[in-house]
mmCIF file of C-alpha atoms in Angstrom:
data_model
loop_
_atom_site.group_PDB
_atom_site.id
_atom_site.type_symbol
_atom_site.label_atom_id
_atom_site.label_comp_id
_atom_site.label_asym_id
_atom_site.label_seq_id
_atom_site.Cartn_x
_atom_site.Cartn_y
_atom_site.Cartn_z
ATOM 1 C CA ASN A 1 63.183 81.069 61.157
ATOM 2 C CA ILE A 2 62.058 77.696 59.702
ATOM 3 C CA PRO A 3 63.167 76.189 56.334
ATOM 4 C CA VAL A 4 59.687 75.373 55.116
ATOM 5 C CA HIS A 5 60.659 74.187 51.777
ATOM 6 C CA GLU A 6 63.248 71.693 53.251
ATOM 7 C CA CYS A 7 60.648 70.555 55.662
ATOM 8 C CA SER A 8 58.170 70.036 52.874
ATOM 9 C CA LYS A 9 60.633 67.835 50.795
ATOM 10 C CA ARG A 10 60.964 65.700 53.742
ATOM 11 C CA GLY A 11 57.043 65.432 54.371
ATOM 12 C CA ILE A 12 57.420 67.395 57.659
ATOM 13 C CA PRO A 13 54.518 69.607 58.481
ATOM 14 C CA VAL A 14 55.228 73.161 59.842
ATOM 15 C CA PHE A 15 52.667 74.972 62.119
ATOM 16 C CA ASN A 16 52.129 78.170 63.246
ATOM 17 C CA THR A 17 49.774 79.617 66.055
ATOM 18 C CA PRO A 18 47.341 82.246 64.318
ATOM 19 C CA GLY A 19 45.233 84.028 66.953
ATOM 20 C CA ALA A 20 47.195 83.222 69.861
ATOM 21 C CA ASN A 21 48.365 86.922 70.076
ATOM 22 C CA ALA A 22 45.174 88.335 68.700
ATOM 23 C CA ASN A 23 44.098 90.079 71.824
ATOM 24 C CA ALA A 24 47.526 91.344 72.577
ATOM 25 C CA VAL A 25 47.559 93.082 69.130
ATOM 26 C CA LYS A 26 44.083 94.395 69.548
ATOM 27 C CA GLU A 27 44.983 96.192 72.670
ATOM 28 C CA LEU A 28 47.857 97.722 70.991
ATOM 29 C CA VAL A 29 45.723 98.920 68.277
ATOM 30 C CA LEU A 30 43.578 100.601 70.784
ATOM 31 C CA ALA A 31 46.568 102.305 72.107
ATOM 32 C CA GLY A 32 47.424 103.280 68.433
ATOM 33 C CA LEU A 33 43.868 104.752 68.015
ATOM 34 C CA ILE A 34 44.591 106.963 71.184
ATOM 35 C CA LEU A 35 47.883 108.151 70.177
ATOM 36 C CA GLY A 36 46.717 109.102 66.686
ATOM 37 C CA SER A 37 43.752 110.841 68.228
ATOM 38 C CA ARG A 38 45.063 112.966 71.321
ATOM 39 C CA GLY A 39 48.305 114.648 71.673
ATOM 40 C CA VAL A 40 49.691 112.215 74.202
ATOM 41 C CA ILE A 41 53.293 111.860 72.664
ATOM 42 C CA PRO A 42 54.013 115.638 72.060
ATOM 43 C CA GLY A 43 52.352 116.406 75.482
ATOM 44 C CA ILE A 44 54.709 113.875 77.092
ATOM 45 C CA GLU A 45 57.804 115.384 75.250
ATOM 46 C CA TYR A 46 56.700 118.901 76.417
ATOM 47 C CA VAL A 47 56.482 117.991 80.100
ATOM 48 C CA LYS A 48 59.846 116.188 79.887
ATOM 49 C CA SER A 49 61.375 119.475 78.525
ATOM 50 C CA LEU A 50 60.291 121.459 81.583
ATOM 51 C CA LYS A 51 62.711 121.888 84.613
ATOM 52 C CA SER A 52 61.595 120.335 87.806
ATOM 53 C CA ASP A 53 62.687 123.312 89.798
ATOM 54 C CA ASP A 54 60.526 125.715 87.849
ATOM 55 C CA LYS A 55 58.350 127.647 90.271
ATOM 56 C CA ASP A 56 55.550 128.145 87.498
ATOM 57 C CA PHE A 57 55.696 124.479 86.496
ATOM 58 C CA ASN A 58 51.868 123.850 86.874
ATOM 59 C CA GLU A 59 51.133 127.253 85.263
ATOM 60 C CA LEU A 60 53.150 126.238 82.265
ATOM 61 C CA ILE A 61 51.475 122.936 81.863
ATOM 62 C CA GLU A 62 48.016 124.726 82.202
ATOM 63 C CA LYS A 63 48.949 127.290 79.659
ATOM 64 C CA GLU A 64 50.595 125.138 77.195
ATOM 65 C CA LYS A 65 48.178 122.024 77.205
ATOM 66 C CA LYS A 66 45.881 123.682 74.455
ATOM 67 C CA ARG A 67 48.810 122.887 72.103
ATOM 68 C CA PHE A 68 47.909 119.272 72.373
ATOM 69 C CA LYS A 69 44.322 119.220 72.044
ATOM 70 C CA GLY A 70 43.038 116.017 70.077
ATOM 71 C CA GLN A 71 39.824 114.399 69.323
ATOM 72 C CA GLU A 72 37.702 111.595 70.630
ATOM 73 C CA ILE A 73 37.192 108.476 68.811
ATOM 74 C CA ALA A 74 33.617 107.844 69.862
ATOM 75 C CA GLY A 75 31.350 108.660 66.986
ATOM 76 C CA LYS A 76 34.250 108.347 64.259
ATOM 77 C CA THR A 77 34.449 105.887 61.624
ATOM 78 C CA LEU A 78 36.853 102.841 61.792
ATOM 79 C CA GLY A 79 37.739 100.847 58.731
ATOM 80 C CA VAL A 80 39.184 97.399 59.253
ATOM 81 C CA VAL A 81 41.020 95.719 56.349
ATOM 82 C CA GLY A 82 41.381 92.012 56.858
ATOM 83 C CA LEU A 83 38.728 90.395 59.246
ATOM 84 C CA GLY A 84 40.593 87.415 60.631
ATOM 85 C CA ALA A 85 41.469 86.698 64.197
ATOM 86 C CA ILE A 86 42.821 89.986 64.859
ATOM 87 C CA GLY A 87 40.675 92.111 62.574
ATOM 88 C CA SER A 88 37.430 90.771 63.831
ATOM 89 C CA LEU A 89 38.436 91.652 67.461
ATOM 90 C CA VAL A 90 39.577 95.155 66.498
ATOM 91 C CA ALA A 91 36.229 95.637 64.514
ATOM 92 C CA GLU A 92 34.318 94.586 67.639
ATOM 93 C CA MET A 93 36.528 96.852 69.897
ATOM 94 C CA GLY A 94 35.620 99.817 67.619
ATOM 95 C CA LEU A 95 31.926 99.075 68.062
ATOM 96 C CA MET A 96 32.203 98.744 71.874
ATOM 97 C CA LEU A 97 34.068 102.387 71.854
ATOM 98 C CA GLY A 98 31.170 103.936 70.005
ATOM 99 C CA MET A 99 32.648 103.754 66.520
ATOM 100 C CA ARG A 100 30.994 103.209 63.201
ATOM 101 C CA VAL A 101 32.954 100.184 61.828
ATOM 102 C CA LEU A 102 33.462 99.303 58.255
ATOM 103 C CA GLY A 103 35.043 95.994 57.114
ATOM 104 C CA HIS A 104 36.519 94.727 54.040
ATOM 105 C CA ASP A 105 37.937 91.252 53.469
ATOM 106 C CA PRO A 106 37.225 89.456 50.135
ATOM 107 C CA LYS A 107 38.642 86.171 51.434
ATOM 108 C CA ILE A 108 36.801 86.057 54.935
ATOM 109 C CA SER A 109 36.241 82.509 56.053
ATOM 110 C CA ILE A 110 32.744 81.186 56.932
ATOM 111 C CA ASP A 111 33.729 80.869 60.555
ATOM 112 C CA ALA A 112 35.146 84.313 60.770
ATOM 113 C CA ALA A 113 31.975 85.787 59.090
ATOM 114 C CA TRP A 114 29.770 83.859 61.649
ATOM 115 C CA LYS A 115 31.606 85.444 64.594
ATOM 116 C CA LEU A 116 31.581 89.061 63.094
ATOM 117 C CA SER A 117 28.937 91.512 64.384
ATOM 118 C CA SER A 118 26.174 92.365 62.138
ATOM 119 C CA ARG A 119 26.870 95.988 63.015
ATOM 120 C CA VAL A 120 30.168 95.800 60.939
ATOM 121 C CA GLU A 121 29.249 97.391 57.764
ATOM 122 C CA LYS A 122 30.658 95.559 54.579
ATOM 123 C CA LYS A 123 32.432 97.550 52.000
ATOM 124 C CA GLU A 124 33.148 95.818 48.632
ATOM 125 C CA SER A 125 36.512 97.650 47.947
ATOM 126 C CA ILE A 126 39.375 98.933 50.000
ATOM 127 C CA GLU A 127 38.847 102.238 48.222
ATOM 128 C CA ALA A 128 35.280 102.572 49.393
ATOM 129 C CA LEU A 129 36.354 101.805 52.902
ATOM 130 C CA PHE A 130 39.009 104.417 52.845
ATOM 131 C CA ALA A 131 36.602 107.091 51.578
ATOM 132 C CA GLU A 132 34.382 106.840 54.635
ATOM 133 C CA SER A 133 36.989 106.080 57.327
ATOM 134 C CA ASP A 134 38.657 108.461 59.824
ATOM 135 C CA TYR A 135 40.809 105.607 60.910
ATOM 136 C CA VAL A 136 41.951 102.669 58.965
ATOM 137 C CA SER A 137 43.577 99.619 60.679
ATOM 138 C CA LEU A 138 45.431 96.918 58.466
ATOM 139 C CA HIS A 139 45.115 93.324 59.418
ATOM 140 C CA LEU A 140 46.257 91.494 56.230
ATOM 141 C CA PRO A 141 48.809 88.664 55.712
ATOM 142 C CA VAL A 142 51.741 89.402 53.170
ATOM 143 C CA LEU A 143 50.928 87.723 49.880
ATOM 144 C CA ASP A 144 51.775 88.482 46.334
ATOM 145 C CA SER A 145 48.178 90.267 46.218
ATOM 146 C CA THR A 146 48.666 92.199 49.292
ATOM 147 C CA ARG A 147 52.355 93.490 49.152
ATOM 148 C CA GLY A 148 52.314 97.280 48.712
ATOM 149 C CA VAL A 149 48.497 97.343 48.606
ATOM 150 C CA ILE A 150 48.745 100.705 50.474
ATOM 151 C CA ASN A 151 50.190 102.794 47.449
ATOM 152 C CA SER A 152 49.778 106.249 46.077
ATOM 153 C CA LYS A 153 46.631 105.305 44.164
ATOM 154 C CA ALA A 154 44.991 103.618 47.309
ATOM 155 C CA LEU A 155 45.759 106.534 49.400
ATOM 156 C CA GLU A 156 44.024 108.991 46.960
ATOM 157 C CA ALA A 157 40.832 107.596 48.395
ATOM 158 C CA PHE A 158 41.540 108.558 51.939
ATOM 159 C CA ARG A 159 39.708 111.224 53.818
ATOM 160 C CA HIS A 160 42.067 114.263 54.245
ATOM 161 C CA GLY A 161 43.438 113.942 57.825
ATOM 162 C CA ALA A 162 42.674 110.313 58.188
ATOM 163 C CA CYS A 163 44.906 107.953 60.554
ATOM 164 C CA LEU A 164 46.250 104.884 59.140
ATOM 165 C CA LEU A 165 47.291 101.992 61.544
ATOM 166 C CA ASN A 166 49.476 99.179 60.627
ATOM 167 C CA PHE A 167 49.824 96.391 63.102
ATOM 168 C CA ALA A 168 50.167 93.686 60.441
ATOM 169 C CA ARG A 169 53.303 93.862 58.281
ATOM 170 C CA HIS A 170 55.484 96.669 56.841
ATOM 171 C CA GLU A 171 55.436 94.977 53.360
ATOM 172 C CA LEU A 172 51.696 96.027 52.863
ATOM 173 C CA VAL A 173 52.569 99.731 52.415
ATOM 174 C CA ASP A 174 54.628 101.772 49.918
ATOM 175 C CA GLN A 175 56.854 103.718 52.300
ATOM 176 C CA GLU A 176 57.286 106.720 49.764
ATOM 177 C CA ALA A 177 53.616 106.872 49.390
ATOM 178 C CA ILE A 178 53.067 107.061 53.189
ATOM 179 C CA ILE A 179 55.778 109.759 53.480
ATOM 180 C CA GLN A 180 54.373 111.968 50.597
ATOM 181 C CA ASN A 181 50.826 111.653 52.055
ATOM 182 C CA LEU A 182 52.021 112.571 55.476
ATOM 183 C CA LEU A 183 53.732 115.471 54.158
ATOM 184 C CA SER A 184 50.701 116.886 52.273
ATOM 185 C CA GLY A 185 48.443 116.330 55.335
ATOM 186 C CA ARG A 186 46.157 113.679 53.713
ATOM 187 C CA LEU A 187 47.418 111.327 56.371
ATOM 188 C CA LYS A 188 47.409 112.940 59.762
ATOM 189 C CA HIS A 189 49.182 110.211 61.390
ATOM 190 C CA TYR A 190 50.795 106.740 60.380
ATOM 191 C CA VAL A 191 50.876 104.419 63.443
ATOM 192 C CA THR A 192 52.958 101.455 62.863
ATOM 193 C CA ASP A 193 54.547 98.580 64.654
ATOM 194 C CA PHE A 194 56.875 98.060 62.097
ATOM 195 C CA PRO A 195 59.390 101.034 61.880
ATOM 196 C CA THR A 196 61.728 101.847 59.036
ATOM 197 C CA PRO A 197 64.694 104.346 58.970
ATOM 198 C CA THR A 198 62.948 106.156 56.067
ATOM 199 C CA LEU A 199 59.958 107.104 58.318
ATOM 200 C CA LEU A 200 61.633 107.857 61.607
ATOM 201 C CA ASP A 201 61.968 111.695 61.162
ATOM 202 C CA VAL A 202 58.719 112.179 59.129
ATOM 203 C CA LYS A 203 56.178 114.251 61.115
ATOM 204 C CA GLY A 204 53.026 112.278 61.746
ATOM 205 C CA THR A 205 54.626 109.042 62.071
ATOM 206 C CA ILE A 206 54.153 107.093 65.274
ATOM 207 C CA ALA A 207 56.501 104.196 65.240
ATOM 208 C CA ILE A 208 56.281 101.378 67.765
ATOM 209 C CA PRO A 209 59.033 98.693 68.184
ATOM 210 C CA HIS A 210 57.057 95.727 67.140
ATOM 211 C CA LEU A 211 55.306 95.168 70.408
ATOM 212 C CA GLY A 212 52.148 93.781 68.947
ATOM 213 C CA ALA A 213 52.529 90.195 70.569
ATOM 214 C CA SER A 214 54.942 91.311 73.312
ATOM 215 C CA THR A 215 52.811 90.190 76.367
ATOM 216 C CA ILE A 216 53.373 87.460 78.795
ATOM 217 C CA GLU A 217 49.833 86.185 77.905
ATOM 218 C CA ALA A 218 50.367 86.053 74.198
ATOM 219 C CA GLU A 219 53.604 84.146 74.595
ATOM 220 C CA GLU A 220 51.926 81.498 76.934
ATOM 221 C CA ASN A 221 48.925 81.232 74.407
ATOM 222 C CA CYS A 222 51.314 80.673 71.548
ATOM 223 C CA ALA A 223 53.291 78.010 73.654
ATOM 224 C CA LYS A 224 50.087 76.175 74.717
ATOM 225 C CA MET A 225 48.808 76.203 71.070
ATOM 226 C CA ALA A 226 52.010 74.938 69.565
ATOM 227 C CA VAL A 227 52.129 72.009 72.141
ATOM 228 C CA SER A 228 48.518 71.117 71.640
ATOM 229 C CA GLN A 229 48.943 71.080 67.765
ATOM 230 C CA ILE A 230 52.229 69.124 67.810
ATOM 231 C CA SER A 231 50.858 66.579 70.349
ATOM 232 C CA ASP A 232 47.735 66.157 68.200
ATOM 233 C CA TYR A 233 49.862 65.452 65.053
ATOM 234 C CA LEU A 234 52.265 63.016 66.884
ATOM 235 C CA GLU A 235 49.456 61.225 68.650
ATOM 236 C CA ASN A 236 46.830 61.308 65.859
ATOM 237 C CA GLY A 237 48.320 62.536 62.693
ATOM 238 C CA ASN A 238 46.002 65.601 62.641
ATOM 239 C CA ILE A 239 47.167 68.733 61.066
ATOM 240 C CA VAL A 240 45.750 72.112 62.491
ATOM 241 C CA ASN A 241 47.059 75.626 61.414
ATOM 242 C CA GLY A 242 49.540 73.986 59.056
ATOM 243 C CA VAL A 243 51.748 76.134 57.022
ATOM 244 C CA ASN A 244 52.846 73.850 54.340
ATOM 245 C CA PHE A 245 50.433 70.821 54.461
ATOM 246 C CA PRO A 246 46.644 71.004 54.365
ATOM 247 C CA ASN A 247 44.658 71.242 57.586
ATOM 248 C CA MET A 248 43.131 67.873 58.362
ATOM 249 C CA THR A 249 41.411 66.296 61.459
ATOM 250 C CA LEU A 250 39.979 62.808 61.408
ATOM 251 C CA PRO A 251 38.469 61.190 64.620
ATOM 252 C CA ARG A 252 40.160 57.936 65.237
ATOM 253 C CA ARG A 253 38.470 54.531 64.259
ATOM 254 C CA GLY A 254 40.088 51.227 63.772
ATOM 255 C CA ALA A 255 43.099 49.515 65.351
ATOM 256 C CA GLY A 256 45.498 51.194 63.400
ATOM 257 C CA ARG A 257 46.009 54.652 61.576
ATOM 258 C CA ILE A 258 48.457 55.332 58.577
ATOM 259 C CA ALA A 259 49.579 58.824 57.672
ATOM 260 C CA VAL A 260 50.932 59.627 54.282
ATOM 261 C CA ALA A 261 52.623 62.859 52.865
ATOM 262 C CA ASN A 262 53.205 62.898 49.174
ATOM 263 C CA ILE A 263 53.859 65.074 46.241
ATOM 264 C CA ASN A 264 50.419 65.950 44.766
ATOM 265 C CA VAL A 265 50.395 63.644 41.743
ATOM 266 C CA PRO A 266 47.719 61.364 40.420
ATOM 267 C CA LYS A 267 47.222 57.759 41.458
ATOM 268 C CA ILE A 268 49.361 57.904 44.779
ATOM 269 C CA LEU A 269 46.263 57.150 46.948
ATOM 270 C CA GLY A 270 45.092 54.463 44.530
ATOM 271 C CA LYS A 271 48.729 52.766 44.901
ATOM 272 C CA VAL A 272 48.584 53.087 48.791
ATOM 273 C CA LEU A 273 45.031 51.588 48.808
ATOM 274 C CA ALA A 274 46.371 48.664 46.702
ATOM 275 C CA ILE A 275 49.023 47.848 48.985
ATOM 276 C CA LEU A 276 46.441 47.631 51.892
ATOM 277 C CA SER A 277 44.188 45.550 49.732
ATOM 278 C CA GLU A 278 47.016 43.049 48.864
ATOM 279 C CA ARG A 279 47.439 42.396 52.561
ATOM 280 C CA ASN A 280 43.678 42.118 53.220
ATOM 281 C CA MET A 281 43.690 45.288 55.304
ATOM 282 C CA ASN A 282 40.144 46.746 55.535
ATOM 283 C CA VAL A 283 39.958 50.571 55.462
ATOM 284 C CA VAL A 284 37.604 51.783 58.031
ATOM 285 C CA GLU A 285 37.685 55.517 57.427
ATOM 286 C CA MET A 286 40.143 57.944 55.490
ATOM 287 C CA ILE A 287 40.532 61.361 54.377
ATOM 288 C CA ASN A 288 42.603 62.948 51.638
ATOM 289 C CA LYS A 289 43.675 66.606 50.966
ATOM 290 C CA SER A 290 46.016 68.691 48.909
ATOM 291 C CA ARG A 291 47.618 71.970 49.339
ATOM 292 C CA GLY A 292 49.547 73.192 46.178
ATOM 293 C CA GLU A 293 52.120 70.765 45.349
ATOM 294 C CA LEU A 294 51.673 68.685 48.490
ATOM 295 C CA ALA A 295 49.126 66.229 49.643
ATOM 296 C CA TYR A 296 48.355 64.414 53.031
ATOM 297 C CA ASN A 297 46.263 61.323 53.852
ATOM 298 C CA LEU A 298 44.879 59.723 56.794
ATOM 299 C CA ILE A 299 43.825 56.117 56.680
ATOM 300 C CA ASP A 300 42.213 54.089 59.636
ATOM 301 C CA VAL A 301 42.383 50.320 59.288
ATOM 302 C CA GLU A 302 40.641 47.448 61.228
ATOM 303 C CA THR A 303 43.875 45.628 62.167
ATOM 304 C CA PRO A 304 47.268 46.746 63.431
ATOM 305 C CA VAL A 305 49.649 48.295 60.778
ATOM 306 C CA THR A 306 52.986 46.200 60.185
ATOM 307 C CA LYS A 307 56.398 47.605 59.479
ATOM 308 C CA ASP A 308 56.260 45.858 56.044
ATOM 309 C CA ILE A 309 53.296 47.811 55.091
ATOM 310 C CA ILE A 310 54.813 51.105 55.877
ATOM 311 C CA ASN A 311 57.928 50.042 54.038
ATOM 312 C CA SER A 312 55.970 49.073 50.872
ATOM 313 C CA ILE A 313 54.266 52.498 51.103
ATOM 314 C CA MET A 314 57.346 54.358 51.465
ATOM 315 C CA ASP A 315 58.953 52.623 48.546
ATOM 316 C CA LEU A 316 56.246 54.248 46.332
ATOM 317 C CA ASP A 317 57.493 57.219 44.024
ATOM 318 C CA ASP A 318 56.578 60.625 45.168
ATOM 319 C CA VAL A 319 55.855 59.310 48.699
ATOM 320 C CA LEU A 320 57.572 61.912 51.124
ATOM 321 C CA MET A 321 56.582 60.350 54.680
ATOM 322 C CA VAL A 322 54.647 57.401 56.109
ATOM 323 C CA ARG A 323 53.790 56.958 59.807
ATOM 324 C CA SER A 324 51.951 54.318 61.638
ATOM 325 C CA ILE A 325 50.164 56.023 64.567
#
C-alpha cells in the first residue's frame, strides 16, 4: 500500500511493525493444528446436515462420530521453518503441547536464537526437517530465495500423511505441487490462511480467509508500535523496523542532531563532516549505516544546528534528505 521506491527517492523512511501480531498468528496456527488433526470441520458439516426435528438426532450423532476420528498432536513432531517473531512462538507452543519440535532457519538472528528454547532441535535443511515432521508450519518472508520454496521436489521429502500449515504467505508454495500431493495422499491436509481458487475444491485443503492478524489485540499492538517508531524518528531521528533504510538508534548527546539520508556512494559523509568543520562544529557522536543503495547518518554536535548548515548539506550531490532535530 506504500510506494516504497518513491519514498526512498525522497529520503523518507518506511516502517513496518513485525511481531505486533505474532501472538495472534500463533494462536491461529494452534487452531490449524487442531483442524488438521481432528475431524472438526467434517463433523460440524455432518451435524448441520441433520434435521432439528429428527427423533433419533442424538443416536445418529453417536453412531456416526467414528467417521470423524482424528489423532492427538501430543507426542507428534512439529517442524517450524522460519524462527522469527512468529515462528519462535509457534515452536515454544509446540513444546508446551507435548510435541517434539524441529526448527530450520539459516538466517536466524542472534537475538532470536537467544530467545529460542534449547529443546528445539536444529535441522540443517528443509528436507531434513520435512522427513521427520508430522506437521510443518511455515513462517518465512517472501524473498527471491523463498518464493515457491515448497515445490514438488521439497514435498518429496515429506512423511506420507503429513500436514502442512501456511500462515506466512501463499507465494511460498507451488499451488500445483500442493494439489498433486494432496491427491496422492502424501499430504493429509494443507491448512492455509491464504486461499486461492485453485485449492478450494481440493480434498484436504483447509482454507482460512487471512485471519492471522485479525484480532483486536493485534491491531492495537500494531498501532502502538507504529506510533512509537514514528515518534522516535520524528523526535530523535532513530529508525526502528525500517523497510527501506537501515535500522539505527543513537542515544542523544550534544546540543543538536543532524539526520542525513543519501544514496550509498563514497565520500558523502566526508563532505558532510567537512561542512561542519568549516563552521567550527564539533561532532560529539555519530553513526553511519547503509542498506543496499541507501545510507543514513545521525550526527550529534556540541552547538545548535543552523539553517545554513542544513541547506549546505542538502546542496550536496546524492543527498536525499537533511533534518535538524
